[in-house]
mmCIF file of C-alpha atoms (C1' of nucleotides) in Angstrom:
data_model
loop_
_atom_site.group_PDB
_atom_site.id
_atom_site.type_symbol
_atom_site.label_atom_id
_atom_site.label_comp_id
_atom_site.label_asym_id
_atom_site.label_seq_id
_atom_site.Cartn_x
_atom_site.Cartn_y
_atom_site.Cartn_z
ATOM 1 C CA MET U 1 68.273 46.978 -90.235
ATOM 2 C CA ASN U 2 67.496 43.694 -88.814
ATOM 3 C CA ASP U 3 66.561 43.373 -85.424
ATOM 4 C CA ASN U 4 67.670 39.900 -85.171
ATOM 5 C CA CYS U 5 71.357 40.707 -85.910
ATOM 6 C CA THR U 6 73.495 39.080 -83.145
ATOM 7 C CA VAL U 7 75.714 41.933 -82.667
ATOM 8 C CA TYR U 8 72.732 44.278 -82.139
ATOM 9 C CA ARG U 9 71.083 42.082 -79.867
ATOM 10 C CA THR U 10 74.261 41.708 -77.698
ATOM 11 C CA MET U 11 74.379 45.553 -77.595
ATOM 12 C CA GLY U 12 70.880 45.657 -76.960
ATOM 13 C CA PHE U 13 70.833 43.558 -73.595
ATOM 14 C CA LEU U 14 74.297 44.681 -72.740
ATOM 15 C CA SER U 15 73.285 48.175 -72.518
ATOM 16 C CA LYS U 16 70.219 47.924 -70.425
ATOM 17 C CA LYS U 17 70.665 49.635 -67.217
ATOM 18 C CA TRP U 18 72.299 47.533 -64.432
ATOM 19 C CA THR U 19 73.306 44.706 -66.804
ATOM 20 C CA LEU U 20 76.826 45.437 -67.037
ATOM 21 C CA LEU U 21 77.034 46.097 -63.444
ATOM 22 C CA ILE U 22 75.539 42.859 -62.579
ATOM 23 C CA ILE U 23 77.980 41.046 -64.948
ATOM 24 C CA LEU U 24 80.823 42.856 -63.101
ATOM 25 C CA GLU U 25 79.574 42.194 -59.764
ATOM 26 C CA LEU U 26 79.551 38.437 -60.479
ATOM 27 C CA TYR U 27 83.098 38.693 -62.229
ATOM 28 C CA ARG U 28 84.454 40.247 -59.083
ATOM 29 C CA GLY U 29 83.916 37.312 -56.865
ATOM 30 C CA GLY U 30 85.703 35.006 -59.160
ATOM 31 C CA ASP U 31 83.983 31.507 -59.394
ATOM 32 C CA THR U 32 81.677 31.860 -56.422
ATOM 33 C CA TRP U 33 77.926 31.672 -56.555
ATOM 34 C CA LYS U 34 76.191 34.814 -55.396
ATOM 35 C CA ARG U 35 72.797 35.244 -54.061
ATOM 36 C CA PHE U 36 69.921 37.290 -55.103
ATOM 37 C CA SER U 37 70.116 39.442 -51.868
ATOM 38 C CA GLU U 38 73.767 39.611 -51.971
ATOM 39 C CA ILE U 39 73.711 41.056 -55.504
ATOM 40 C CA LYS U 40 71.014 43.202 -54.667
ATOM 41 C CA ARG U 41 72.871 44.681 -51.491
ATOM 42 C CA SER U 42 75.831 45.326 -53.573
ATOM 43 C CA MET U 43 74.023 47.431 -56.032
ATOM 44 C CA LYS U 44 72.422 50.379 -53.943
ATOM 45 C CA ASP U 45 69.055 51.395 -55.596
ATOM 46 C CA ILE U 46 68.235 48.578 -57.743
ATOM 47 C CA THR U 47 64.854 47.408 -57.297
ATOM 48 C CA PRO U 48 63.852 43.718 -57.137
ATOM 49 C CA LYS U 49 61.883 43.732 -60.249
ATOM 50 C CA ILE U 50 64.667 44.964 -62.306
ATOM 51 C CA LEU U 51 67.378 42.679 -60.796
ATOM 52 C CA SER U 52 64.955 39.657 -61.364
ATOM 53 C CA GLU U 53 64.143 40.651 -64.780
ATOM 54 C CA ARG U 54 67.735 41.294 -65.707
ATOM 55 C CA LEU U 55 69.005 38.027 -64.064
ATOM 56 C CA ARG U 56 66.382 36.096 -66.022
ATOM 57 C CA ASN U 57 67.428 37.798 -69.360
ATOM 58 C CA LEU U 58 71.144 37.083 -68.726
ATOM 59 C CA GLU U 59 70.343 33.446 -68.186
ATOM 60 C CA GLU U 60 68.368 33.199 -71.234
ATOM 61 C CA GLU U 61 71.268 34.567 -73.109
ATOM 62 C CA GLY U 62 73.553 32.152 -71.483
ATOM 63 C CA VAL U 63 75.657 34.703 -69.820
ATOM 64 C CA ILE U 64 75.010 33.580 -66.195
ATOM 65 C CA GLU U 65 73.841 30.341 -64.581
ATOM 66 C CA ARG U 66 71.414 29.827 -61.673
ATOM 67 C CA ARG U 67 71.026 27.051 -59.178
ATOM 68 C CA VAL U 68 68.224 26.711 -56.555
ATOM 69 C CA ASP U 69 68.595 24.830 -53.344
ATOM 70 C CA THR U 70 65.064 24.072 -52.486
ATOM 71 C CA ALA U 71 66.075 21.859 -49.687
ATOM 72 C CA THR U 72 66.852 24.472 -47.379
ATOM 73 C CA VAL U 73 64.446 26.920 -45.699
ATOM 74 C CA PRO U 74 64.447 29.735 -46.733
ATOM 75 C CA ILE U 75 65.233 28.877 -50.354
ATOM 76 C CA ARG U 76 68.867 29.798 -51.626
ATOM 77 C CA SER U 77 69.160 30.686 -55.272
ATOM 78 C CA GLU U 78 72.506 31.681 -56.587
ATOM 79 C CA TYR U 79 74.083 32.720 -59.719
ATOM 80 C CA ARG U 80 77.502 33.050 -61.288
ATOM 81 C CA LEU U 81 79.086 33.785 -64.781
ATOM 82 C CA THR U 82 79.121 31.057 -67.317
ATOM 83 C CA GLU U 83 82.342 30.813 -69.605
ATOM 84 C CA MET U 84 80.532 32.788 -72.115
ATOM 85 C CA GLY U 85 79.751 35.391 -69.649
ATOM 86 C CA ARG U 86 83.442 35.668 -68.293
ATOM 87 C CA GLU U 87 84.490 36.311 -71.831
ATOM 88 C CA LEU U 88 82.067 39.108 -72.206
ATOM 89 C CA THR U 89 83.809 40.869 -69.381
ATOM 90 C CA GLU U 90 86.737 41.175 -71.827
ATOM 91 C CA VAL U 91 84.413 43.149 -74.205
ATOM 92 C CA ALA U 92 83.613 45.350 -71.231
ATOM 93 C CA LYS U 93 87.175 46.007 -70.756
ATOM 94 C CA GLY U 94 87.543 46.862 -74.592
ATOM 95 C CA ILE U 95 84.815 49.535 -73.940
ATOM 96 C CA LYS U 96 86.569 50.702 -70.782
ATOM 97 C CA THR U 97 90.029 50.888 -72.553
ATOM 98 C CA TRP U 98 88.500 52.942 -75.388
ATOM 99 C CA ALA U 99 86.539 55.172 -72.947
ATOM 100 C CA LEU U 100 89.450 55.922 -70.696
ATOM 101 C CA LYS U 101 91.528 56.632 -73.626
ATOM 102 C CA TRP U 102 89.396 59.105 -75.079
ATOM 103 C CA LYS U 103 87.220 60.203 -72.370
ATOM 104 C CA ILE U 104 89.224 60.493 -69.500
ATOM 105 C CA ASN U 105 88.661 64.083 -69.203
ATOM 106 C CA ASN U 106 85.360 63.354 -67.989
ATOM 107 C CA PRO U 107 85.677 65.003 -64.557
ATOM 108 C CA VAL U 108 83.074 62.786 -62.831
ATOM 109 C CA CYS U 109 84.853 59.773 -64.050
ATOM 110 C CA ALA U 110 88.428 60.898 -63.340
ATOM 111 C CA SER U 111 87.595 61.832 -59.664
ATOM 112 C CA GLN U 112 86.390 58.520 -58.361
ATOM 113 C CA ASP U 113 86.762 54.973 -58.365
ATOM 114 C CA CYS U 114 83.524 53.665 -59.720
ATOM 115 C CA ILE U 115 83.098 49.860 -59.745
ATOM 116 C CA VAL U 116 83.092 49.802 -63.461
ATOM 117 C CA CYS U 117 85.932 51.726 -64.295
ATOM 118 C CA VAL U 118 88.067 50.180 -61.522
ATOM 119 C CA LEU U 119 87.606 46.563 -62.888
ATOM 120 C CA MET M 1 75.533 53.227 -59.797
ATOM 121 C CA ASN M 2 76.837 56.406 -61.362
ATOM 122 C CA ASP M 3 75.183 57.519 -64.322
ATOM 123 C CA ASN M 4 78.145 59.727 -65.224
ATOM 124 C CA CYS M 5 80.385 56.674 -65.474
ATOM 125 C CA THR M 6 82.449 56.880 -68.547
ATOM 126 C CA VAL M 7 81.996 53.276 -69.527
ATOM 127 C CA TYR M 8 78.308 53.555 -68.918
ATOM 128 C CA ARG M 9 77.708 56.566 -70.902
ATOM 129 C CA THR M 10 79.733 54.890 -73.719
ATOM 130 C CA MET M 11 77.306 51.929 -73.827
ATOM 131 C CA GLY M 12 74.641 54.329 -73.432
ATOM 132 C CA PHE M 13 75.158 56.169 -76.711
ATOM 133 C CA LEU M 14 76.502 53.063 -78.524
ATOM 134 C CA SER M 15 73.550 51.005 -77.868
ATOM 135 C CA LYS M 16 70.937 53.565 -79.025
ATOM 136 C CA LYS M 17 69.405 52.185 -82.034
ATOM 137 C CA TRP M 18 71.109 52.839 -85.456
ATOM 138 C CA THR M 19 74.157 54.146 -83.857
ATOM 139 C CA LEU M 20 76.428 51.220 -84.376
ATOM 140 C CA LEU M 21 75.057 50.888 -88.005
ATOM 141 C CA ILE M 22 75.815 54.468 -88.660
ATOM 142 C CA ILE M 23 79.375 54.093 -87.380
ATOM 143 C CA LEU M 24 79.945 51.077 -89.430
ATOM 144 C CA GLU M 25 78.498 52.663 -92.493
ATOM 145 C CA LEU M 26 81.026 55.521 -92.204
ATOM 146 C CA TYR M 27 83.783 52.871 -91.623
ATOM 147 C CA ARG M 28 82.942 50.936 -94.706
ATOM 148 C CA GLY M 29 83.856 53.770 -96.873
ATOM 149 C CA GLY M 30 87.317 54.230 -95.461
ATOM 150 C CA ASP M 31 88.057 57.972 -95.231
ATOM 151 C CA THR M 32 85.533 59.530 -97.475
ATOM 152 C CA TRP M 33 83.036 61.839 -96.334
ATOM 153 C CA LYS M 34 79.418 60.798 -96.704
ATOM 154 C CA ARG M 35 76.365 62.961 -97.087
ATOM 155 C CA PHE M 36 73.186 62.803 -95.041
ATOM 156 C CA SER M 37 71.138 61.376 -97.888
ATOM 157 C CA GLU M 38 73.736 58.811 -98.866
ATOM 158 C CA ILE M 39 73.750 57.558 -95.338
ATOM 159 C CA LYS M 40 70.044 57.645 -95.082
ATOM 160 C CA ARG M 41 69.531 55.674 -98.252
ATOM 161 C CA SER M 42 71.932 53.008 -97.094
ATOM 162 C CA MET M 43 69.972 52.093 -93.898
ATOM 163 C CA LYS M 44 66.614 51.465 -95.088
ATOM 164 C CA ASP M 45 63.871 52.570 -92.682
ATOM 165 C CA ILE M 46 65.678 55.138 -90.461
ATOM 166 C CA THR M 47 63.680 58.361 -90.323
ATOM 167 C CA PRO M 48 65.442 61.770 -90.890
ATOM 168 C CA LYS M 49 64.607 62.644 -87.413
ATOM 169 C CA ILE M 50 66.402 59.797 -85.829
ATOM 170 C CA LEU M 51 69.370 60.122 -88.062
ATOM 171 C CA SER M 52 69.821 63.651 -87.550
ATOM 172 C CA GLU M 53 69.769 63.052 -83.690
ATOM 173 C CA ARG M 54 72.219 60.338 -83.932
ATOM 174 C CA LEU M 55 74.725 62.267 -86.135
ATOM 175 C CA ARG M 56 74.442 65.252 -83.668
ATOM 176 C CA ASN M 57 74.878 62.783 -80.804
ATOM 177 C CA LEU M 58 78.069 61.287 -82.284
ATOM 178 C CA GLU M 59 79.661 64.672 -83.302
ATOM 179 C CA GLU M 60 79.038 65.966 -79.594
ATOM 180 C CA GLU M 61 80.933 62.589 -78.428
ATOM 181 C CA GLY M 62 83.553 63.319 -81.016
ATOM 182 C CA VAL M 63 82.982 60.186 -82.848
ATOM 183 C CA ILE M 64 82.367 61.772 -86.152
ATOM 184 C CA GLU M 65 82.959 65.126 -87.840
ATOM 185 C CA ARG M 66 80.827 67.334 -89.987
ATOM 186 C CA ARG M 67 81.544 69.771 -92.776
ATOM 187 C CA VAL M 68 79.137 71.929 -94.830
ATOM 188 C CA ASP M 69 79.527 73.446 -98.089
ATOM 189 C CA THR M 70 77.079 76.502 -97.945
ATOM 190 C CA ALA M 71 78.538 77.779 -101.103
ATOM 191 C CA THR M 72 76.751 75.047 -103.320
ATOM 192 C CA VAL M 73 73.058 74.873 -103.733
ATOM 193 C CA PRO M 74 71.645 72.743 -102.378
ATOM 194 C CA ILE M 75 73.632 72.554 -99.417
ATOM 195 C CA ARG M 76 76.151 69.623 -98.999
ATOM 196 C CA SER M 77 76.752 68.366 -95.581
ATOM 197 C CA GLU M 78 78.975 65.555 -94.859
ATOM 198 C CA TYR M 79 80.281 63.176 -92.301
ATOM 199 C CA ARG M 80 83.176 61.108 -91.482
ATOM 200 C CA LEU M 81 84.683 59.176 -88.650
ATOM 201 C CA THR M 82 87.486 60.729 -86.489
ATOM 202 C CA GLU M 83 90.356 58.853 -85.457
ATOM 203 C CA MET M 84 88.386 58.327 -81.797
ATOM 204 C CA GLY M 85 85.586 56.968 -83.956
ATOM 205 C CA ARG M 86 87.865 54.545 -85.959
ATOM 206 C CA GLU M 87 89.183 53.098 -82.860
ATOM 207 C CA LEU M 88 85.583 52.511 -81.673
ATOM 208 C CA THR M 89 85.018 50.182 -84.610
ATOM 209 C CA GLU M 90 87.512 48.038 -82.919
ATOM 210 C CA VAL M 91 84.993 47.729 -79.925
ATOM 211 C CA ALA M 92 82.317 46.925 -82.212
ATOM 212 C CA LYS M 93 84.684 44.176 -83.793
ATOM 213 C CA GLY M 94 85.061 42.907 -80.122
ATOM 214 C CA ILE M 95 81.482 42.518 -79.652
ATOM 215 C CA LYS M 96 81.137 40.908 -83.075
ATOM 216 C CA THR M 97 84.012 38.424 -82.249
ATOM 217 C CA TRP M 98 82.099 37.562 -78.873
ATOM 218 C CA ALA M 99 78.569 37.290 -80.606
ATOM 219 C CA LEU M 100 79.795 35.206 -83.570
ATOM 220 C CA LYS M 101 81.696 32.883 -81.181
ATOM 221 C CA TRP M 102 78.681 32.226 -78.688
ATOM 222 C CA LYS M 103 75.630 33.095 -80.835
ATOM 223 C CA ILE M 104 76.354 31.776 -84.089
ATOM 224 C CA ASN M 105 73.752 29.366 -83.871
ATOM 225 C CA ASN M 106 71.248 32.301 -84.177
ATOM 226 C CA PRO M 107 69.535 31.247 -87.270
ATOM 227 C CA VAL M 108 68.745 34.580 -88.605
ATOM 228 C CA CYS M 109 72.201 35.883 -88.224
ATOM 229 C CA ALA M 110 73.733 32.863 -89.659
ATOM 230 C CA SER M 111 71.513 32.850 -92.640
ATOM 231 C CA GLN M 112 72.418 36.232 -94.140
ATOM 232 C CA ASP M 113 75.007 38.803 -94.583
ATOM 233 C CA CYS M 114 73.935 41.655 -92.464
ATOM 234 C CA ILE M 115 75.970 44.923 -92.774
ATOM 235 C CA VAL M 116 77.095 44.609 -89.240
ATOM 236 C CA CYS M 117 78.347 41.020 -89.097
ATOM 237 C CA VAL M 118 79.939 41.153 -92.459
ATOM 238 C CA LEU M 119 82.293 43.944 -91.340
ATOM 239 C "C1'" DC R 1 69.226 68.743 -99.815
ATOM 240 C "C1'" DG R 2 69.418 68.477 -94.922
ATOM 241 C "C1'" DG R 3 67.195 68.819 -92.002
ATOM 242 C "C1'" DT R 4 62.942 70.493 -87.887
ATOM 243 C "C1'" DA R 5 58.424 70.357 -85.672
ATOM 244 C "C1'" DT R 6 54.754 67.794 -83.932
ATOM 245 C "C1'" DC R 7 52.269 64.050 -82.706
ATOM 246 C "C1'" DC R 8 51.598 59.484 -81.012
ATOM 247 C "C1'" DT R 9 52.917 54.700 -79.533
ATOM 248 C "C1'" DT R 10 55.670 51.832 -77.135
ATOM 249 C "C1'" DT R 11 59.099 50.569 -74.118
ATOM 250 C "C1'" DC R 12 61.672 51.153 -70.016
ATOM 251 C "C1'" DG R 13 62.461 51.405 -65.396
ATOM 252 C "C1'" DG R 14 61.070 53.033 -60.560
ATOM 253 C "C1'" DA R 15 57.745 52.577 -56.419
ATOM 254 C "C1'" DT R 16 55.059 49.895 -53.688
ATOM 255 C "C1'" DA R 17 52.845 46.197 -52.000
ATOM 256 C "C1'" DC R 18 52.421 41.367 -51.543
ATOM 257 C "C1'" DT R 19 53.458 36.074 -51.605
ATOM 258 C "C1'" DG R 20 55.217 30.814 -51.415
ATOM 259 C "C1'" DC X 1 64.616 34.791 -49.160
ATOM 260 C "C1'" DA X 2 63.597 35.442 -53.629
ATOM 261 C "C1'" DG X 3 61.134 36.745 -56.110
ATOM 262 C "C1'" DT X 4 55.980 38.584 -58.559
ATOM 263 C "C1'" DA X 5 52.009 41.824 -59.512
ATOM 264 C "C1'" DT X 6 50.320 46.296 -60.310
ATOM 265 C "C1'" DC X 7 50.589 50.878 -61.310
ATOM 266 C "C1'" DC X 8 52.793 54.964 -62.931
ATOM 267 C "C1'" DG X 9 55.843 58.379 -65.339
ATOM 268 C "C1'" DA X 10 59.521 59.423 -68.359
ATOM 269 C "C1'" DA X 11 61.922 58.763 -72.442
ATOM 270 C "C1'" DA X 12 62.747 56.551 -76.841
ATOM 271 C "C1'" DG X 13 61.610 55.895 -81.251
ATOM 272 C "C1'" DG X 14 58.536 56.091 -85.464
ATOM 273 C "C1'" DA X 15 55.121 58.686 -89.056
ATOM 274 C "C1'" DT X 16 54.196 62.452 -91.000
ATOM 275 C "C1'" DA X 17 54.474 67.120 -92.391
ATOM 276 C "C1'" DC X 18 56.872 71.157 -93.337
ATOM 277 C "C1'" DC X 19 60.904 74.620 -94.151
ATOM 278 C "C1'" DG X 20 65.295 77.485 -95.607
#
DNA sequence: CGGTATCCTTTCGGATACTG
DNA sequence: CAGTATCCGAAAGGATACCG
Protein backbone atom coordinates (compact mmCIF):
# COMPACT_ATOMS: atom_id res chain seq x y z
CA MET A 1 0.00 0.00 0.00
CA ASN A 2 1.04 3.53 -0.57
CA ASP A 3 0.63 5.92 2.35
CA ASN A 4 0.53 8.81 -0.06
CA CYS A 5 -2.58 7.56 -1.79
CA THR A 6 -5.00 10.46 -1.95
CA VAL A 7 -8.02 8.41 -0.98
CA TYR A 8 -6.24 6.93 1.98
CA ARG A 9 -4.98 10.28 3.12
CA THR A 10 -8.48 11.63 2.94
CA MET A 11 -9.78 8.80 5.07
CA GLY A 12 -6.88 9.38 7.38
CA PHE A 13 -7.63 12.94 8.33
CA LEU A 14 -11.38 12.62 8.07
CA SER A 15 -11.41 9.85 10.60
CA LYS A 16 -9.42 11.55 13.29
CA LYS A 17 -11.47 12.10 16.36
CA TRP A 18 -13.45 15.38 16.28
CA THR A 19 -12.60 16.22 12.67
CA LEU A 20 -15.94 15.32 11.15
CA LEU A 21 -17.70 17.06 13.99
CA ILE A 22 -15.73 20.25 13.39
CA ILE A 23 -16.63 20.17 9.71
CA LEU A 24 -20.27 19.65 10.53
CA GLU A 25 -20.21 22.43 13.10
CA LEU A 26 -18.91 24.84 10.49
CA TYR A 27 -21.42 23.53 7.99
CA ARG A 28 -24.34 24.10 10.33
CA GLY A 29 -23.87 27.83 10.31
CA GLY A 30 -23.90 28.24 6.57
CA ASP A 31 -21.29 30.66 5.38
CA THR A 32 -20.66 32.45 8.65
CA TRP A 33 -17.23 32.64 10.18
CA LYS A 34 -16.94 30.91 13.55
CA ARG A 35 -14.54 31.69 16.30
CA PHE A 36 -12.25 29.28 18.08
CA SER A 37 -14.05 29.62 21.38
CA GLU A 38 -17.40 29.28 19.69
CA ILE A 39 -16.44 25.98 18.07
CA LYS A 40 -14.91 24.81 21.28
CA ARG A 41 -18.01 25.62 23.28
CA SER A 42 -20.25 23.76 20.86
CA MET A 43 -18.18 20.61 21.26
CA LYS A 44 -18.22 19.72 24.85
CA ASP A 45 -15.03 18.03 26.04
CA ILE A 46 -12.67 18.83 23.22
CA THR A 47 -9.41 20.25 24.56
CA PRO A 48 -7.84 23.36 23.04
CA LYS A 49 -4.80 21.39 22.02
CA ILE A 50 -6.79 18.95 19.91
CA LEU A 51 -9.06 21.61 18.47
CA SER A 52 -6.05 23.65 17.51
CA GLU A 53 -4.37 20.66 15.90
CA ARG A 54 -7.46 19.74 13.91
CA LEU A 55 -8.09 23.26 12.70
CA ARG A 56 -4.54 23.63 11.50
CA ASN A 57 -4.67 20.27 9.79
CA LEU A 58 -7.95 21.09 8.04
CA GLU A 59 -6.56 24.41 6.94
CA GLU A 60 -3.49 22.70 5.50
CA GLU A 61 -5.77 20.34 3.62
CA GLY A 62 -7.69 23.28 2.24
CA VAL A 63 -10.95 22.21 3.80
CA ILE A 64 -11.33 25.31 5.95
CA GLU A 65 -9.97 28.83 5.81
CA ARG A 66 -8.94 31.12 8.63
CA ARG A 67 -8.87 34.85 9.06
CA VAL A 68 -7.41 36.81 11.92
CA ASP A 69 -8.30 40.29 13.02
CA THR A 70 -5.25 41.55 14.83
CA ALA A 71 -6.62 45.06 15.08
CA THR A 72 -9.01 44.20 17.87
CA VAL A 73 -8.10 43.25 21.38
CA PRO A 74 -8.55 40.52 22.22
CA ILE A 75 -7.64 38.95 18.90
CA ARG A 76 -10.43 37.46 16.81
CA SER A 77 -9.61 34.43 14.81
CA GLU A 78 -12.29 32.84 12.71
CA TYR A 79 -12.86 29.81 10.54
CA ARG A 80 -15.21 28.65 7.84
CA LEU A 81 -15.47 25.92 5.24
CA THR A 82 -14.02 26.40 1.79
CA GLU A 83 -15.91 25.17 -1.25
CA MET A 84 -13.76 22.06 -1.03
CA GLY A 85 -14.91 21.63 2.54
CA ARG A 86 -18.56 22.12 1.72
CA GLU A 87 -18.36 19.36 -0.85
CA LEU A 88 -16.78 17.14 1.73
CA THR A 89 -19.93 17.32 3.79
CA GLU A 90 -21.57 15.45 0.91
CA VAL A 91 -19.17 12.59 1.53
CA ALA A 92 -20.19 12.64 5.16
CA LYS A 93 -23.79 12.41 4.05
CA GLY A 94 -22.94 9.39 1.89
CA ILE A 95 -21.54 7.64 4.89
CA LYS A 96 -24.53 8.67 6.92
CA THR A 97 -26.91 7.31 4.31
CA TRP A 98 -25.12 3.99 4.25
CA ALA A 99 -24.89 3.83 8.00
CA LEU A 100 -28.53 4.64 8.57
CA LYS A 101 -29.59 2.09 6.00
CA TRP A 102 -27.54 -0.77 7.36
CA LYS A 103 -26.87 0.13 10.96
CA ILE A 104 -30.09 1.74 11.99
CA ASN A 105 -30.61 -0.98 14.54
CA ASN A 106 -27.78 0.55 16.50
CA PRO A 107 -29.85 1.32 19.61
CA VAL A 108 -27.81 4.25 20.79
CA CYS A 109 -27.99 5.95 17.43
CA ALA A 110 -31.66 5.32 16.95
CA SER A 111 -32.62 6.71 20.30
CA GLN A 112 -31.19 10.19 20.02
CA ASP A 113 -30.54 13.09 17.73
CA CYS A 114 -26.79 13.34 17.66
CA ILE A 115 -25.37 16.24 15.72
CA VAL A 116 -23.77 14.02 13.13
CA CYS A 117 -26.80 11.95 12.23
CA VAL A 118 -29.22 14.84 12.31
CA LEU A 119 -27.34 16.72 9.62
CA MET B 1 -19.65 13.79 21.11
CA ASN B 2 -21.08 10.35 21.25
CA ASP B 3 -18.71 7.51 20.55
CA ASN B 4 -21.64 5.28 19.73
CA CYS B 5 -22.79 7.46 16.86
CA THR B 6 -23.32 5.21 13.87
CA VAL B 7 -21.65 7.55 11.43
CA TYR B 8 -18.64 7.94 13.65
CA ARG B 9 -18.36 4.22 14.19
CA THR B 10 -18.48 3.71 10.47
CA MET B 11 -15.69 6.20 9.96
CA GLY B 12 -13.86 4.48 12.77
CA PHE B 13 -13.60 1.05 11.22
CA LEU B 14 -13.41 2.28 7.64
CA SER B 15 -10.40 4.37 8.43
CA LYS B 16 -8.31 1.72 10.07
CA LYS B 17 -5.24 1.02 8.08
CA TRP B 18 -5.75 -1.60 5.34
CA THR B 19 -9.52 -1.85 5.80
CA LEU B 20 -10.51 0.07 2.69
CA LEU B 21 -7.93 -1.79 0.71
CA ILE B 22 -9.32 -5.13 1.83
CA ILE B 23 -12.81 -4.09 0.82
CA LEU B 24 -11.57 -2.96 -2.57
CA GLU B 25 -9.58 -6.14 -3.05
CA LEU B 26 -12.72 -8.21 -2.48
CA TYR B 27 -14.67 -5.90 -4.76
CA ARG B 28 -12.22 -6.27 -7.61
CA GLY B 29 -12.97 -9.90 -8.08
CA GLY B 30 -16.72 -9.53 -8.40
CA ASP B 31 -18.56 -12.15 -6.43
CA THR B 32 -15.80 -14.66 -6.09
CA TRP B 33 -14.64 -15.92 -2.74
CA LYS B 34 -11.05 -15.05 -1.91
CA ARG B 35 -8.72 -16.89 0.36
CA PHE B 36 -6.74 -15.48 3.23
CA SER B 37 -3.41 -16.06 1.55
CA GLU B 38 -4.71 -14.64 -1.70
CA ILE B 39 -5.75 -11.39 -0.04
CA LYS B 40 -2.53 -11.26 1.88
CA ARG B 41 -0.43 -11.75 -1.21
CA SER B 42 -2.24 -8.99 -3.04
CA MET B 43 -1.45 -6.53 -0.27
CA LYS B 44 2.23 -6.38 0.05
CA ASP B 45 3.43 -5.75 3.61
CA ILE B 46 0.30 -6.47 5.59
CA THR B 47 1.04 -8.81 8.48
CA PRO B 48 -1.16 -11.82 9.17
CA LYS B 49 -2.09 -10.40 12.55
CA ILE B 50 -3.52 -7.22 11.10
CA LEU B 51 -5.22 -8.95 8.20
CA SER B 52 -6.81 -11.38 10.59
CA GLU B 53 -7.99 -8.57 12.87
CA ARG B 54 -9.49 -6.60 10.00
CA LEU B 55 -11.26 -9.56 8.48
CA ARG B 56 -12.84 -10.45 11.78
CA ASN B 57 -13.86 -6.87 12.37
CA LEU B 58 -15.41 -6.57 8.92
CA GLU B 59 -17.25 -9.82 9.43
CA GLU B 60 -18.63 -8.56 12.73
CA GLU B 61 -19.80 -5.41 11.02
CA GLY B 62 -21.54 -7.48 8.39
CA VAL B 63 -19.49 -6.08 5.55
CA ILE B 64 -17.95 -9.38 4.54
CA GLU B 65 -18.85 -13.03 4.99
CA ARG B 66 -16.63 -16.00 5.59
CA ARG B 67 -16.90 -19.66 4.77
CA VAL B 68 -14.62 -22.46 5.85
CA ASP B 69 -14.11 -25.81 4.23
CA THR B 70 -12.84 -28.06 6.98
CA ALA B 71 -13.13 -31.15 4.81
CA THR B 72 -10.06 -30.36 2.81
CA VAL B 73 -6.51 -30.37 4.04
CA PRO B 74 -5.16 -27.86 4.33
CA ILE B 75 -8.18 -25.87 5.43
CA ARG B 76 -9.68 -23.41 2.99
CA SER B 77 -11.16 -20.28 4.42
CA GLU B 78 -12.66 -17.75 2.10
CA TYR B 79 -14.17 -14.29 2.19
CA ARG B 80 -16.38 -12.10 0.07
CA LEU B 81 -18.38 -8.89 0.34
CA THR B 82 -21.98 -8.96 1.47
CA GLU B 83 -24.55 -6.72 -0.18
CA MET B 84 -23.91 -4.28 2.65
CA GLY B 85 -20.24 -4.37 1.81
CA ARG B 86 -20.81 -3.87 -1.90
CA GLU B 87 -22.79 -0.73 -1.17
CA LEU B 88 -19.96 0.47 0.99
CA THR B 89 -17.71 0.51 -2.02
CA GLU B 90 -19.95 3.30 -3.29
CA VAL B 91 -18.96 5.36 -0.28
CA ALA B 92 -15.35 4.68 -1.10
CA LYS B 93 -16.03 5.92 -4.61
CA GLY B 94 -17.55 9.10 -3.19
CA ILE B 95 -14.39 9.77 -1.27
CA LYS B 96 -12.35 8.95 -4.32
CA THR B 97 -14.37 11.34 -6.45
CA TRP B 98 -13.90 14.13 -3.95
CA ALA B 99 -10.23 13.38 -3.54
CA LEU B 100 -9.51 13.24 -7.24
CA LYS B 101 -11.38 16.45 -7.84
CA TRP B 102 -9.63 18.44 -5.13
CA LYS B 103 -6.39 16.63 -4.53
CA ILE B 104 -5.42 15.57 -7.99
CA ASN B 105 -2.33 17.69 -7.78
CA ASN B 106 -1.02 15.25 -5.22
CA PRO B 107 2.06 14.25 -7.23
CA VAL B 108 2.39 10.79 -5.80
CA CYS B 109 -1.20 9.97 -6.54
CA ALA B 110 -1.15 11.43 -10.00
CA SER B 111 1.96 9.60 -11.04
CA GLN B 112 0.85 6.05 -10.50
CA ASP B 113 -2.04 3.66 -10.67
CA CYS B 114 -2.60 2.67 -7.10
CA ILE B 115 -5.23 0.05 -6.49
CA VAL B 116 -7.49 2.42 -4.59
CA CYS B 117 -7.59 5.22 -7.10
CA VAL B 118 -7.82 3.01 -10.13
CA LEU B 119 -11.02 1.38 -8.95
C1' DC C 1 -2.95 -23.00 5.15
C1' DG C 2 -4.86 -19.85 8.16
C1' DG C 3 -4.28 -18.04 11.56
C1' DT C 4 -2.48 -16.78 17.28
C1' DA C 5 0.64 -15.18 20.80
C1' DT C 6 4.03 -12.17 22.32
C1' DC C 7 6.63 -8.25 22.35
C1' DC C 8 7.80 -3.71 21.12
C1' DT C 9 7.57 0.96 18.99
C1' DT C 10 4.95 4.66 17.56
C1' DT C 11 1.08 7.48 17.49
C1' DC C 12 -2.90 9.49 19.45
C1' DG C 13 -5.46 11.96 22.49
C1' DG C 14 -6.45 13.83 27.19
C1' DA C 15 -5.11 16.78 31.42
C1' DT C 16 -3.12 20.62 32.96
C1' DA C 17 -0.66 24.79 33.10
C1' DC C 18 0.91 28.74 30.92
C1' DT C 19 1.40 32.98 27.50
C1' DG C 20 1.24 37.08 23.98
C1' DC D 1 -9.04 35.20 23.33
C1' DA D 2 -6.62 31.90 21.02
C1' DG D 3 -3.88 29.28 21.38
C1' DT D 4 1.14 26.56 22.91
C1' DA D 5 4.04 23.51 26.00
C1' DT D 6 4.67 19.59 28.66
C1' DC D 7 3.61 15.29 30.40
C1' DC D 8 1.11 11.06 30.55
C1' DG D 9 -1.59 6.82 29.58
C1' DA D 10 -3.92 4.17 26.17
C1' DA D 11 -4.27 2.14 21.82
C1' DA D 12 -2.79 0.98 17.27
C1' DG D 13 0.16 -1.31 14.39
C1' DG D 14 4.47 -3.90 13.01
C1' DA D 15 8.04 -7.91 13.68
C1' DT D 16 8.64 -12.30 14.78
C1' DA D 17 7.76 -16.83 16.21
C1' DC D 18 4.80 -20.49 16.74
C1' DC D 19 0.61 -23.94 16.14
C1' DG D 20 -3.44 -27.24 14.69
